[in-house]
Structure formats: structure tokens, C-alpha cells
Amino acid sequence: MSSIKMGKAIQTSPVFEKKTIIGQRVTKPDAPDKASGRTVYINDMVLPRMLFGKILHCDRVHAKIISIDTSAAKALAGVHAVLTGYDIPELKFGPTRDNRTLKAGKVRCIRDEVAAVAAESEQIAAEAIGLIKVEYEDLPPVFSPTEALKQGAPVVHEDHPDNRSLSYEFSHGDVAAAEVNSDIVIEHEFEVPYVTHCCMGPGCVIADFETNGKLTMYSQTQYPYNYKMDLAPAVGIHPGDIRVIQPPVGGAFGSKLDVYPFEPICALLSKAVGRPVKLTFSREEEFINSPTRQPAEFKIRSGVNKDGTLTFRSVDCLMNNGAYTSWGPTTPVIQMRTFTGHFRVPVVEYKGLAAYTNSVYAGSFRGYGNVQATFVTASVMDMLAEAVGMDPIAFRLKNAQKPGEVTPQGSKLDDCKLRECIEIAAEKTDFLKKYKLYAQDRVNAGRIKHGIGIATSIHNAGGAKIHKSDGCGSILKLDDYARATLITGASEIGQGIDAVLSQIVMEELGIPMSDITIVNNDTALGPWDVGVHASRTTFVTGNSALRAAKAARKQILRAAARQSNVSAEQMDLREGHVVQADNGVSIIKLDKLLRQMHFAEEPELVMVSEYYEPDSELEDKNHVGNLSATWAHGAYVAEVEVDTETGEVKVVKMTAVQDVGRVINRLGIEGQMEGGISVSLGYALSEQLQIKDGKVLNPNFRDYKVPTAPETPEIELHFVESDCKASPLGCKGIAELPAIIPAPAIANAVYNAIGVRFFAPPLTPEKVARALHDQVPDNTQ
Amino acid sequence: MINIENYHRPSSISEAVQLLQQGEATIVAGGTDLTPQIEAGARQFESTLINIQRVEEMRGISVTSGRYRIGGLTTVTDILESTTLAADIPVLVEAADHFASPQIRNAATLAGNLCNASPAGDMCIPLLLLDAQVELVSWIDESVSTRRLALCDFFIGPGKTVLQKNELLTAVEFKQPVAGFSASFQKSGPRPALEISTVAMGFAGVLEAGVLRGVRIAIGAVAPTPLRATATELVLEGRSLNESAIAQAVEAVQEEVKPIDDVRASAWYRTHLSGVYIRRALALFQGVTAHAA
Ligand SMILES: Cc1cc2nc3c(=O)[nH]c(=O)nc-3n(C[C@H](O)[C@H](O)[C@H](O)COP(=O)(O)OP(=O)(O)OC[C@H]3O[C@@H](n4cnc5c(N)ncnc54)[C@H](O)[C@@H]3O)c2cc1C
């Protein structure tokens, strides 16, 4: 042991063992403030001189605007501005540029914004809205995509006379021939509903147009850098003149992955009044105006040979585009990957089409199209297994891909863990024994029937290259006290990235979590990132932070090596010290070293910047390319009880097995998976935004039923750690699969329990009771 | 728009009804019905808001010579936690247990539940089984005036009661049920917590020498008001509990309910559930009485 002389005493250098924070359970740094009510959410924020905005949404679904009278609203004391679509230039925005902020000419759905007010208080703004008189002339509406595509249907956008919005086509192999050569072919239709995100923090934005023409947006956005680009055309300024600040938000789940009209409207109000303006949705406005998950109708034909080999899969997807295009109708990009690439299907075909209607429109929502695709494919896999007389496990194992296979669309399954996931799920749940027992019990009398069901899926787990860049930048600096600040493009919307990034910095630099600050809420500071979506944040921004941390580590160790007889390679950073890697003996305290570097003759600061771009490809025009740097699978098993009289389905247990690459924050991954399962539970059993004739019938938590704690099942999680080669960190993106797979596992379990197949979630008690009633004469009659 | 000009916090019934007598007033108790209705624009405040929370004499559960009295301001939590009721009238506690969430139960009052007159009001159901009476107080000729009325005559339609604008519902009263009285409460919904009833059913009766007596059936959310299913009661009255009586009761109740289609459920499902619940109620009753015998 080395020792140094200090005064009279001889002090031994401290020794530090090698410890790792990766894979441990780490509390999110923002959790204590959130739990104790200290966090200032965007909804709580007040800026000096701030006014309050409010929007008049139309009460029609398709109508000409004849006149708008704002005189009474303008005359109301406390009102500073009243805007209509006739006061501003026609500025189109949205992914296909078919939306505008305040509408003029006509309105196309119940969400349409016809006027906006900025006033001294929310009450005055609301009163002013009530004073605006709009005269409409109703036009014939169209609500169903099938109707909308018919000749002579009402036209939603005059420049799209056939009501066709986005469309997709992919094919691989000869479907007609495959069909002829298949032993069994089945065809089914599915329909998936409108569901909504239910963020605890309703829509909110504060816009501050400064006198220099620059705009600061305090926004809930989950993609701040692209947001500037998408917002600019709606406001009519240069993207470079927009600064986005992201205060803490109450959830996003994909709902903040686009610009919605209220945001540029708020900016235009701020411009009109020269003051900051805040606009907040009530819960009812939130239910009506925030984007939904994309509803769709599917027609699927699949073939199988008697030995259980899948032969082909052909899918037609018809989407209700609603009145405008947000990200909902673009979700086929991800959905298609599951239809064409989940299990080894030699011949595949996918067609997707979105039709404009006078209904509300969909955006992105955790799972991005794969929720719908997985409900369909996982149900059909069970039907095919039954058709060939195989059990659901053997049938899936027979068709599961092996590592190294490439799907028809070019998804490279280098470290495919599908088989492991299925095998572990079956073993941990004693699947086959229960499955057979429950199926036999169906014919017996008894009010409660038990069922078990499995579902699997695949999802992009190394980002998704839907923009030219899918990368993220990181700037890392250390101060004289060995406190680190990571300035990152990663957005924190509650998913826990701050904890993960802190762990990565801690692991490399050996400083405690409490000495690490993450700065990630201001586009003026942070380097580029593509936002929180596609399960990409830990994978992309984590690997970016890892590069920065490694670069800083290298600089530190190089400096330490200069003044010691130990080489940089033989050193490590542990608990605030530079140590000898082999025995952990401290060479120098890190803060002391940093000060020495700073105050040296040739001074240097530890201050690095790195950029990480995952190794993925943009799709070509035929939808081929390895869209994600890596892919992950999961297998989930649901165990249910069905009350055959009331139709109530109770999920007793959910066992989730997922390829996660490598666990970074164990607590975080558990939270993500449990939360995702809850979202999917709602999709399976209770959630549906009921829309009739274009109007939302249940815009409240009383009648829009999100699962609550009592109906949350016991959850058992198993992580398959593949140590992903495509990821320097070894991790994969994990956050969407838990929201994707459980619903069809539940539907399959219900089938196992009662022998009824459901083609349209949610499986409400009424739907289940009705199906059972229609199947057998009601024994209560 | 909130246009409240006067706000009062009376501390006695007499003070409250005098304020009510002046007209144009809205009463607020727990506010758990009123607030969402105002927020949704379904209802407007009158110019005077009377918060009755300080009228202490309207709180509490008491028994005097076999007559139970529950003050109008008694909360659903008070009912849930009442040891008296748990021992004597467990069906009231059962209904309270199925009611909303702890937060809502802490605020929600019995009078508010009755005066809101939702066909899905849960506390109405057990009280209808108990032949409860409501006590309505007003200020007439410079003095407090009280009338009592059977709860089944109190409701006249969704959100409508016979309560006059100058009246305050101060208490609910009912007699000690007869010996052998057995009652049950069932409530459905896809979500066990925080559920507005799709159908709620109360059943009560006594088994006397093998036959059913004093049958009471009350059903929520299947008609414009909480429903006393008197026709079905008659089918069962005096019958011994065999399969044919049960089958007839199912048929009768499905005939008697008059549900509508709404966002929560279809008329078909509510009718179906009424059948399921009466069957279960009778099975429960059979179990309990067999056990007691
Ligand atoms: C989330 C949620 C869940 C709910 N779940 C349930 C449930 O499971 N079951 C159920 O039955 N209800 C439920 N409700 C409805 C509500 O909580 C109950 O009806 C409650 O009992 C109402 O009582 P309150 O004191 O809050 O009434 P308030 O809202 O204060 O008043 C309701 C009405 O009664 C009038 N009123 C109140 N007191 C008196 C009085 N003493 N005399 C005359 N008029 C009076 C008021 O003017 C108003 O019109 C729920 C409500 C919410 C918000």
C-alpha cells in the first residue's frame, strides 16, 4: 500500500472497489420534487405581464363559415386581442401541410379553431369566447373512411377531391401463388378504436413573441428541435428564430410529437398583444382536441401449411384520417414492419390507405401503429395455430426467426431473441398445462372461466430513422469541484432519461449521481436530438452521453497519467478519485486533479462534446431498409377470469418477457413496463373515445375508462439481456413493447376461457356478454 | 360563467332555510355533483350560493327507539365507517363501499346524492329497500316547517325531485328492519373503482316459514329514477325460493326495467344485467337465510 506523509500522522491512501451503477435501481432525480409537490409544471407557470388565451372551437363537423362577429368580444373589458382566420395570413402546416391555425372558409371537424382571444384572465377569455357569434352553413359530412372513398362522397379538402390522404404499399413474393400453395388460408377483419393519451397535465403552452421578432415557446413538446421546424411555417417565421423551453410536463406518450393548432395560435396571440400568452386546455378540451391513436380497419389473409409453416400474410389497412393529417396516418411505417417481419413469413403484402373524413384526427401514441398491428397478428397467430391443430407455443416457435435473419423489409434481426422470449414466457407461466386445462373446462358449467393467452411482437429498439438524422448531441463539462453537467438533446418528459444519463456519466467518471446535473430543457443550449419517440431515448441519447463521458474520462486519465508513474490504461475513476485499476488505491482526488489541470501552465478544462448517430438506414421508396439500429422482441402472457354472466374480464396476472439488451436503470425499466402494461390493459378492456357523427361523447374520466389501481394485475417481469452489439451501451429501446403486446395476449386468453374471438377491442363487459348471449341462449331469460 | 353575487355559510337549519326563502339560491354540500355539472356547463349557479357544510345539526347517524336518522350532511365515508350501521344495516355500508373513491366519499353527502337524483345514485338503492323517508325543511310564516315524505315518492325524473326551491333536505329516516331482514347490494362496471353504475341492484326480504316476505327490490340506472321494482317484488312475495320463482323473477325484472342506451351501456346490457343480478341476489339471500336457519 502506498502512503503519503501528512503532518505527523501517516495516512494510508483510501482504496475503492470497482462498483457498477448500470443495472441498479436508481430513483429518478425529479421524483422527490414531484412526489412532494415542489415541481413547477408548465401548467403552473406564470410569467410577468402574461395574458391568457382561449380558443373558440366550432360546434359543427363540416360547414361553411358565413360570418364571424367578434365585436362584442373585442369590447369586453380585459380583452386584448381577438383573432380569426381572416385576420392572419393562410399559413399551412402539419406533416402534409393540410392544416392551418385559425380556420377560414370552412370548418372540417369538431376541433376546428375559428377564433382566439387573449385576455387578462382565463375567466374574461372564456366570457369573450362566449360573445363571439359565428354563422355557419352546414355541409353534408362524411365520417367513415369507406364512405369517404366512394364516388360522390362529400369532399373534405377541395384539393383532395377523392378524399385520399396518405397511402402505403409493400409486397414481397407472389401472394396469389402462395395462396394456392397453402394448405389452409384464413381471412378476418379487425377494427381498432380511437383511444387517447390521458396525460395528467392537459395541453398547455406559453408563447412569448419578443420585440426583436424572436419567439420563445414554453412547450410540452417531446421533440423540441424538429418542433421549431414544424412550428415555423404555422407562425410565419424562420425556425432559427424560435427558442423552445421545456418545463416539466404531466405526460406526453406521443401526443406531443407534432405541432397542434393551439400552439401557433398562442404564438399569434402573443404577437398581436406583444406580451406572453398562456393557453391551457380544460380536461374536456383535452379529450376533444388532443390527438388520438390511429383507428383503423384491417382485412388480413394468412396462409399456413399443415406442418405449421407460415406461407403468406396479406394485409389491407384502412385508416380514418380525420379532417387533417397529423402523425396517425404515418404510423403504417412502423406497423408494416410487424405485419411483414414478425415471424418468418416468406410472402408478404401490405396496403395502407388513409381517407379524409369529418372526424377528429390521430397523432402518434406509444407503439406507433404497432399496437394495432400486434393486436391483429397476435390474434391471427392463435387462430392459425388452432387451424393446424398446434398449441400457441409450438406454432410460434416453429415460425420464429433465428439470429441473423433479415425480414422482407430489411429489418436485420442480428441478435434475435424471439425464441428465448417465447420459451421463457411459456415456462414461467406453465402455459401449456393451463392452456389445455382451461380449454377443456369451457364446456363445463360455471360462472367464472379461466384463460391464458400469449402474444408476441417486434419493435424498433435502436431508434427509427424517419428523419435524415436520428442522432443526438451531448456536451459534458466538469467544474473545479468535480461536479459534472451534461447538456443533452434528450428530452425528459417523465420517462426517466435524466436518471439513465446520470448513471452513464457516473459509471464512466466515478462521481456520485448527486454531483451530476442534466440540462435538457432549452433548444438554445442543447445540441440536436430527434425527440422522445420510437423507444429511442436511452438507446440514442444514452450512447451519445456515453461517448461524451468516455471522452471526458480519457482527458482526465491522460492528465492524471502525466503526473504519476501509472499509465492511463491502468487507472480507473471511482468515487471521486483517480485510482489504480488493479487494486483501487487512490492516486489523486478527482477535484484536485481537475483544479491542477485548470490552473496549470497550459490550462485545460474538461469540456467535451460528442454526437452519436445510430447505425440505421432510411427506408427506400419501396419501404426497404434497416430502419432501426437494432430490433427487440417480447412475449407476454395474460391470465384472465371471465364472468360469463356479466361479461367482465379480470386480468389476474401479466407475465412479460422482453429482450432489453441490457438493463440500465432497473427501477426505470420496471416503471416503463408496468406503465405500458396499464396502457395496453385499457386498450384491451375499457378505453374507447366514443365518437358519433364526428362528436366526442365521453370527453371525461367518468366515461372514458382508464384502468385504475384495483384492476391492475399482478405483474411479473423477465428481462432477456442480449448485450446488443449495435449499442455501445449494450441496451435496447424498451418502452413501447409493453404498451403493444398485452392487449392481444388478453384477447387470446379470453378466447382460451370462453371460446369467443374478439376482432375489435376494447372487450367491454357488454361486448363479451353480448357475444356469449348470441352464442348460447341466455340462461337468465 | 360564474356569477355568484352572495355567498353564505349558515350554521343552523333555521338560518339556512331563511336564506333559501329569499330565493335564487344554489345549495352546495360536498360539491361533487355540482362542480362537474357547472364545469361542463350543464348547470348554472343562482346568484346566491349557500354552503351548508357548517350546519352541524345535519350531520351524524343516530338511533332513537328503533328509528334511524342519518343527517343530510353525513358523508359516504361516515356511513362506510359507522359501526352502528355495519352491525344493524350492513347493506348501507355495502353501498357506501362501492361508491367512488376515498377522496370523493370524504366529500360526498347523503343529501347531495339524493337531491342530485341521478338514476345511478348509489345511496338511493339501500334506502329504498329500507322504505326510508326524507325530511324536508323550509321557512314558512316566520318559522321552520318540516314535512316528511317516502323516498320512493321523492324522485320524479333524471335530476328531478319534488324538493321545492325553498326546501332543504335535512335528514333521512327509516325504521329498524324486522327480524330476519336480509339485504344485498350489487353494482356493475368494467372498473371496480370509481365507477358510475351501469346497473346497481338492491334486494331485501325475510324468509318466513320457507316463503319470502317483505320483498323489496330497488334498481339504479335502469329507469328515469332509481326504481322500486314493485311488479317483480309481487312475483316473489309469498313464494318459496325455487327455480321457477327465480326464473319468473328474472323475467319480471327484465320486463319491468326501462333502461336507455347511453355512452356507458346499451339498454340490452342493462336489461341483461338486471336479470343476472336478481338471480344473484336471490342466491345470496338463499345462502344467508339458509346459514341463519
Ligand atoms: C369522480 C366521481 C365519482 C362518483 N362516484 C359516484 C358513485 O360511485 N356513486 C354515486 O351514487 N355517485 C357518485 N358520484 C356523484 C356524487 O359524488 C354523489 O352524488 C354525491 O353524493 C353528491 O353529494 P355532494 O354532497 O357532493 O352534493 P353536491 O354536489 O354538493 O350537491 C348535489 C345537488 O344536491 C343539492 N343539495 C345538496 N345538499 C342538499 C340539501 N341538503 N338539500 C337540498 N339540496 C341539496 C345541490 O344543490 C345539488 O343540486 C361521483 C362523483 C364524482 C365526481
PDB file of C-alpha atoms in Angstrom, chain A residues 123 126-127 284 447 643 645-648 685-686 690 697-698 701-708 710-711 765-766 769-770 773 778-781, chain B residues 1 36 39-40 187-196 247 250-251 254 262-270 272-273 275-277 279-280:
ATOM      1  CA  GLN A 123     -62.481  33.911 -16.937  1.00  0.00           C
ATOM      2  CA  ALA A 126     -63.848  32.413 -21.622  1.00  0.00           C
ATOM      3  CA  GLU A 127     -66.502  35.102 -21.419  1.00  0.00           C
ATOM      4  CA  GLU A 284     -62.883  18.352 -21.719  1.00  0.00           C
ATOM      5  CA  ARG A 447     -69.852 -18.711 -13.951  1.00  0.00           C
ATOM      6  CA  ASP A 643     -67.509 -13.719 -15.685  1.00  0.00           C
ATOM      7  CA  GLU A 645     -72.852 -13.724 -16.870  1.00  0.00           C
ATOM      8  CA  THR A 646     -71.798 -10.088 -16.691  1.00  0.00           C
ATOM      9  CA  GLY A 647     -69.075 -10.370 -19.329  1.00  0.00           C
ATOM     10  CA  GLU A 648     -66.494  -8.809 -17.024  1.00  0.00           C
ATOM     11  CA  LEU A 685     -60.713  -3.899 -21.930  1.00  0.00           C
ATOM     12  CA  SER A 686     -62.108  -0.460 -21.315  1.00  0.00           C
ATOM     13  CA  GLN A 690     -66.680   7.265 -28.399  1.00  0.00           C
ATOM     14  CA  LEU A 697     -69.460  11.555 -26.494  1.00  0.00           C
ATOM     15  CA  ASN A 698     -67.273  10.806 -23.487  1.00  0.00           C
ATOM     16  CA  PHE A 701     -62.669  10.469 -16.973  1.00  0.00           C
ATOM     17  CA  ARG A 702     -66.058   9.289 -15.779  1.00  0.00           C
ATOM     18  CA  ASP A 703     -66.953   7.769 -19.112  1.00  0.00           C
ATOM     19  CA  TYR A 704     -63.512   7.371 -20.691  1.00  0.00           C
ATOM     20  CA  LYS A 705     -62.268   4.498 -18.622  1.00  0.00           C
ATOM     21  CA  VAL A 706     -58.563   4.308 -17.958  1.00  0.00           C
ATOM     22  CA  PRO A 707     -57.598   1.391 -15.751  1.00  0.00           C
ATOM     23  CA  THR A 708     -57.149   2.244 -12.084  1.00  0.00           C
ATOM     24  CA  PRO A 710     -57.571  -2.154  -8.383  1.00  0.00           C
ATOM     25  CA  GLU A 711     -57.831  -3.675 -11.849  1.00  0.00           C
ATOM     26  CA  PRO A 765     -68.283  -6.407 -20.327  1.00  0.00           C
ATOM     27  CA  GLU A 766     -71.176  -5.598 -22.602  1.00  0.00           C
ATOM     28  CA  ALA A 769     -71.795 -10.639 -22.519  1.00  0.00           C
ATOM     29  CA  ARG A 770     -73.412  -9.925 -25.864  1.00  0.00           C
ATOM     30  CA  HIS A 773     -75.511 -14.358 -25.293  1.00  0.00           C
ATOM     31  CA  ASP A 778     -79.261 -16.588 -22.400  1.00  0.00           C
ATOM     32  CA  ASN A 779     -79.785 -18.816 -19.389  1.00  0.00           C
ATOM     33  CA  THR A 780     -81.239 -15.885 -17.497  1.00  0.00           C
ATOM     34  CA  GLN A 781     -84.086 -15.432 -19.969  1.00  0.00           C
TER      35      GLN A 781
ATOM     36  CA  MET B   1     -69.568  31.872 -16.311  1.00  0.00           C
ATOM     37  CA  PRO B  36     -68.612  18.936 -12.506  1.00  0.00           C
ATOM     38  CA  GLU B  39     -67.780  22.968 -15.170  1.00  0.00           C
ATOM     39  CA  ALA B  40     -69.472  21.135 -18.013  1.00  0.00           C
ATOM     40  CA  LYS B 187     -73.124  -2.813  -8.674  1.00  0.00           C
ATOM     41  CA  SER B 188     -71.507  -3.328 -12.032  1.00  0.00           C
ATOM     42  CA  GLY B 189     -68.995  -1.654 -14.195  1.00  0.00           C
ATOM     43  CA  PRO B 190     -65.889  -2.541 -16.134  1.00  0.00           C
ATOM     44  CA  ARG B 191     -63.806  -0.855 -13.497  1.00  0.00           C
ATOM     45  CA  PRO B 192     -64.248  -1.703  -9.832  1.00  0.00           C
ATOM     46  CA  ALA B 193     -63.018   1.661  -8.640  1.00  0.00           C
ATOM     47  CA  LEU B 194     -64.616   4.981  -9.477  1.00  0.00           C
ATOM     48  CA  GLU B 195     -67.462   3.585 -11.456  1.00  0.00           C
ATOM     49  CA  ILE B 196     -70.816   5.144 -12.141  1.00  0.00           C
ATOM     50  CA  ALA B 247     -86.939 -17.722 -13.380  1.00  0.00           C
ATOM     51  CA  VAL B 250     -85.769 -12.760 -13.831  1.00  0.00           C
ATOM     52  CA  GLU B 251     -88.428 -12.464 -16.462  1.00  0.00           C
ATOM     53  CA  GLN B 254     -86.337  -7.678 -17.299  1.00  0.00           C
ATOM     54  CA  ASP B 262     -76.122   5.733 -23.439  1.00  0.00           C
ATOM     55  CA  VAL B 263     -72.328   6.019 -23.550  1.00  0.00           C
ATOM     56  CA  ARG B 264     -71.985   3.665 -20.598  1.00  0.00           C
ATOM     57  CA  ALA B 265     -74.114   0.767 -21.809  1.00  0.00           C
ATOM     58  CA  SER B 266     -76.943  -0.260 -24.068  1.00  0.00           C
ATOM     59  CA  ALA B 267     -80.488  -0.877 -22.914  1.00  0.00           C
ATOM     60  CA  TRP B 268     -79.956  -4.519 -23.836  1.00  0.00           C
ATOM     61  CA  TYR B 269     -76.989  -4.877 -21.482  1.00  0.00           C
ATOM     62  CA  ARG B 270     -78.744  -3.144 -18.603  1.00  0.00           C
ATOM     63  CA  HIS B 272     -79.435  -8.435 -19.219  1.00  0.00           C
ATOM     64  CA  LEU B 273     -77.590  -7.372 -16.071  1.00  0.00           C
ATOM     65  CA  GLY B 275     -81.626 -10.467 -14.855  1.00  0.00           C
ATOM     66  CA  VAL B 276     -78.167 -11.595 -13.776  1.00  0.00           C
ATOM     67  CA  TYR B 277     -78.329  -9.515 -10.603  1.00  0.00           C
ATOM     68  CA  ARG B 279     -80.645 -14.196  -9.828  1.00  0.00           C
ATOM     69  CA  ARG B 280     -77.505 -13.482  -7.818  1.00  0.00           C
TER      70      ARG B 280
END
